[in-house]
Amino acid sequence: MFPYPDAYRLMAPPLTTVAMVLWAIIAALLFAPGSAFANYPLFILFPLVLIQHIYLIWYAHGMGRLDQFFYALVHGPLAFVVWTFAIMHVGGKGF
């Protein structure tokens, strides 16, 4: 069905991070600052990134597991920073 299923699987965590940023921008425009409805998807997206990385580590074989571990080690903290700023952006002056 997909010509390169591994490429789609590897891009899932960064695409989830991009979705986090897009949701933060759109939610800040549509909802009041500090809106719970705007924050709930953000609270789900970062754990989803971690689950996707765990899946990638589990699915890889041999040396690929080490590669996936370093991929998670680099992307995980970066996604955490993006997630934190997305929550702050959606929160606005609601803090």
PDB file of C-alpha atoms in Angstrom:
ATOM      1  CA  MET A   1       0.000   0.000   0.000  1.00  0.00           C
ATOM      2  CA  PHE A   2       2.616   2.540   1.056  1.00  0.00           C
ATOM      3  CA  PRO A   3       5.822   2.600  -0.971  1.00  0.00           C
ATOM      4  CA  TYR A   4       8.049   3.277   2.047  1.00  0.00           C
ATOM      5  CA  PRO A   5       6.285   2.262   5.286  1.00  0.00           C
ATOM      6  CA  ASP A   6       9.448   2.658   7.383  1.00  0.00           C
ATOM      7  CA  ALA A   7       9.749   6.311   6.394  1.00  0.00           C
ATOM      8  CA  TYR A   8       6.172   6.965   7.507  1.00  0.00           C
ATOM      9  CA  ARG A   9       6.777   5.156  10.776  1.00  0.00           C
ATOM     10  CA  LEU A  10       9.973   7.130  11.455  1.00  0.00           C
ATOM     11  CA  MET A  11       8.267  10.446  10.766  1.00  0.00           C
ATOM     12  CA  ALA A  12       5.398   9.854  13.204  1.00  0.00           C
ATOM     13  CA  PRO A  13       7.024  11.497  16.277  1.00  0.00           C
ATOM     14  CA  PRO A  14       8.159  14.679  14.441  1.00  0.00           C
ATOM     15  CA  LEU A  15       4.788  14.970  12.731  1.00  0.00           C
ATOM     16  CA  THR A  16       3.107  14.699  16.108  1.00  0.00           C
ATOM     17  CA  THR A  17       5.345  17.524  17.319  1.00  0.00           C
ATOM     18  CA  VAL A  18       4.337  19.597  14.282  1.00  0.00           C
ATOM     19  CA  ALA A  19       0.689  18.880  15.096  1.00  0.00           C
ATOM     20  CA  MET A  20       1.403  20.128  18.625  1.00  0.00           C
ATOM     21  CA  VAL A  21       2.709  23.434  17.267  1.00  0.00           C
ATOM     22  CA  LEU A  22      -0.160  23.842  14.809  1.00  0.00           C
ATOM     23  CA  TRP A  23      -2.728  23.101  17.513  1.00  0.00           C
ATOM     24  CA  ALA A  24      -1.117  25.671  19.816  1.00  0.00           C
ATOM     25  CA  ILE A  25      -1.255  28.359  17.126  1.00  0.00           C
ATOM     26  CA  ILE A  26      -4.838  27.618  16.119  1.00  0.00           C
ATOM     27  CA  ALA A  27      -6.100  27.146  19.688  1.00  0.00           C
ATOM     28  CA  ALA A  28      -4.570  30.454  20.799  1.00  0.00           C
ATOM     29  CA  LEU A  29      -6.570  32.174  18.082  1.00  0.00           C
ATOM     30  CA  LEU A  30      -9.868  30.377  18.666  1.00  0.00           C
ATOM     31  CA  PHE A  31     -10.128  29.896  22.439  1.00  0.00           C
ATOM     32  CA  ALA A  32      -9.808  32.110  25.473  1.00  0.00           C
ATOM     33  CA  PRO A  33      -6.424  32.166  27.242  1.00  0.00           C
ATOM     34  CA  GLY A  34      -6.112  29.266  29.671  1.00  0.00           C
ATOM     35  CA  SER A  35      -8.961  27.322  28.071  1.00  0.00           C
ATOM     36  CA  ALA A  36      -9.028  23.728  29.254  1.00  0.00           C
ATOM     37  CA  PHE A  37     -10.339  22.538  25.881  1.00  0.00           C
ATOM     38  CA  ALA A  38      -7.283  24.026  24.181  1.00  0.00           C
ATOM     39  CA  ASN A  39      -4.870  22.380  26.632  1.00  0.00           C
ATOM     40  CA  TYR A  40      -6.266  18.832  26.692  1.00  0.00           C
ATOM     41  CA  PRO A  41      -4.968  17.831  23.219  1.00  0.00           C
ATOM     42  CA  LEU A  42      -1.532  19.121  24.193  1.00  0.00           C
ATOM     43  CA  PHE A  43      -1.565  16.964  27.309  1.00  0.00           C
ATOM     44  CA  ILE A  44      -2.197  13.946  25.079  1.00  0.00           C
ATOM     45  CA  LEU A  45       0.290  14.735  22.303  1.00  0.00           C
ATOM     46  CA  PHE A  46       3.562  14.653  24.270  1.00  0.00           C
ATOM     47  CA  PRO A  47       2.899  11.228  25.836  1.00  0.00           C
ATOM     48  CA  LEU A  48       1.928  10.102  22.335  1.00  0.00           C
ATOM     49  CA  VAL A  49       5.378  11.156  21.092  1.00  0.00           C
ATOM     50  CA  LEU A  50       6.995   9.102  23.851  1.00  0.00           C
ATOM     51  CA  ILE A  51       4.804   6.086  23.055  1.00  0.00           C
ATOM     52  CA  GLN A  52       5.732   6.362  19.389  1.00  0.00           C
ATOM     53  CA  HIS A  53       9.426   6.394  20.245  1.00  0.00           C
ATOM     54  CA  ILE A  54       9.026   3.357  22.499  1.00  0.00           C
ATOM     55  CA  TYR A  55       7.250   1.588  19.646  1.00  0.00           C
ATOM     56  CA  LEU A  56      10.083   2.471  17.258  1.00  0.00           C
ATOM     57  CA  ILE A  57      12.679   1.137  19.687  1.00  0.00           C
ATOM     58  CA  TRP A  58      10.678  -2.053  20.253  1.00  0.00           C
ATOM     59  CA  TYR A  59      10.036  -2.625  16.546  1.00  0.00           C
ATOM     60  CA  ALA A  60      13.686  -2.190  15.433  1.00  0.00           C
ATOM     61  CA  HIS A  61      16.087  -5.107  15.373  1.00  0.00           C
ATOM     62  CA  GLY A  62      19.729  -5.358  16.396  1.00  0.00           C
ATOM     63  CA  MET A  63      21.753  -2.212  15.834  1.00  0.00           C
ATOM     64  CA  GLY A  64      18.597  -0.410  14.736  1.00  0.00           C
ATOM     65  CA  ARG A  65      17.413  -0.362  18.343  1.00  0.00           C
ATOM     66  CA  LEU A  66      20.435   1.685  19.332  1.00  0.00           C
ATOM     67  CA  ASP A  67      19.749   4.068  16.441  1.00  0.00           C
ATOM     68  CA  GLN A  68      16.131   4.436  17.513  1.00  0.00           C
ATOM     69  CA  PHE A  69      17.221   4.976  21.102  1.00  0.00           C
ATOM     70  CA  PHE A  70      19.471   7.880  20.082  1.00  0.00           C
ATOM     71  CA  TYR A  71      16.695   9.237  17.868  1.00  0.00           C
ATOM     72  CA  ALA A  72      14.405   9.220  20.912  1.00  0.00           C
ATOM     73  CA  LEU A  73      17.174  10.663  23.080  1.00  0.00           C
ATOM     74  CA  VAL A  74      17.497  13.661  20.758  1.00  0.00           C
ATOM     75  CA  HIS A  75      13.864  14.185  19.793  1.00  0.00           C
ATOM     76  CA  GLY A  76      12.328  13.546  23.219  1.00  0.00           C
ATOM     77  CA  PRO A  77      13.850  16.580  24.996  1.00  0.00           C
ATOM     78  CA  LEU A  78      13.259  18.776  21.955  1.00  0.00           C
ATOM     79  CA  ALA A  79       9.616  17.713  21.859  1.00  0.00           C
ATOM     80  CA  PHE A  80       9.363  18.418  25.593  1.00  0.00           C
ATOM     81  CA  VAL A  81      10.589  21.985  25.059  1.00  0.00           C
ATOM     82  CA  VAL A  82       8.168  22.492  22.171  1.00  0.00           C
ATOM     83  CA  TRP A  83       5.374  21.013  24.288  1.00  0.00           C
ATOM     84  CA  THR A  84       6.166  23.346  27.196  1.00  0.00           C
ATOM     85  CA  PHE A  85       6.135  26.428  24.985  1.00  0.00           C
ATOM     86  CA  ALA A  86       2.944  25.251  23.269  1.00  0.00           C
ATOM     87  CA  ILE A  87       1.220  25.018  26.654  1.00  0.00           C
ATOM     88  CA  MET A  88       2.541  28.457  27.557  1.00  0.00           C
ATOM     89  CA  HIS A  89       1.335  29.861  24.228  1.00  0.00           C
ATOM     90  CA  VAL A  90      -2.137  28.422  24.639  1.00  0.00           C
ATOM     91  CA  GLY A  91      -2.252  29.544  28.273  1.00  0.00           C
ATOM     92  CA  GLY A  92      -1.549  33.142  27.312  1.00  0.00           C
ATOM     93  CA  LYS A  93      -2.162  35.392  30.277  1.00  0.00           C
ATOM     94  CA  GLY A  94      -4.195  32.658  31.965  1.00  0.00           C
ATOM     95  CA  PHE A  95      -1.311  31.589  34.204  1.00  0.00           C
TER      96      PHE A  95
END
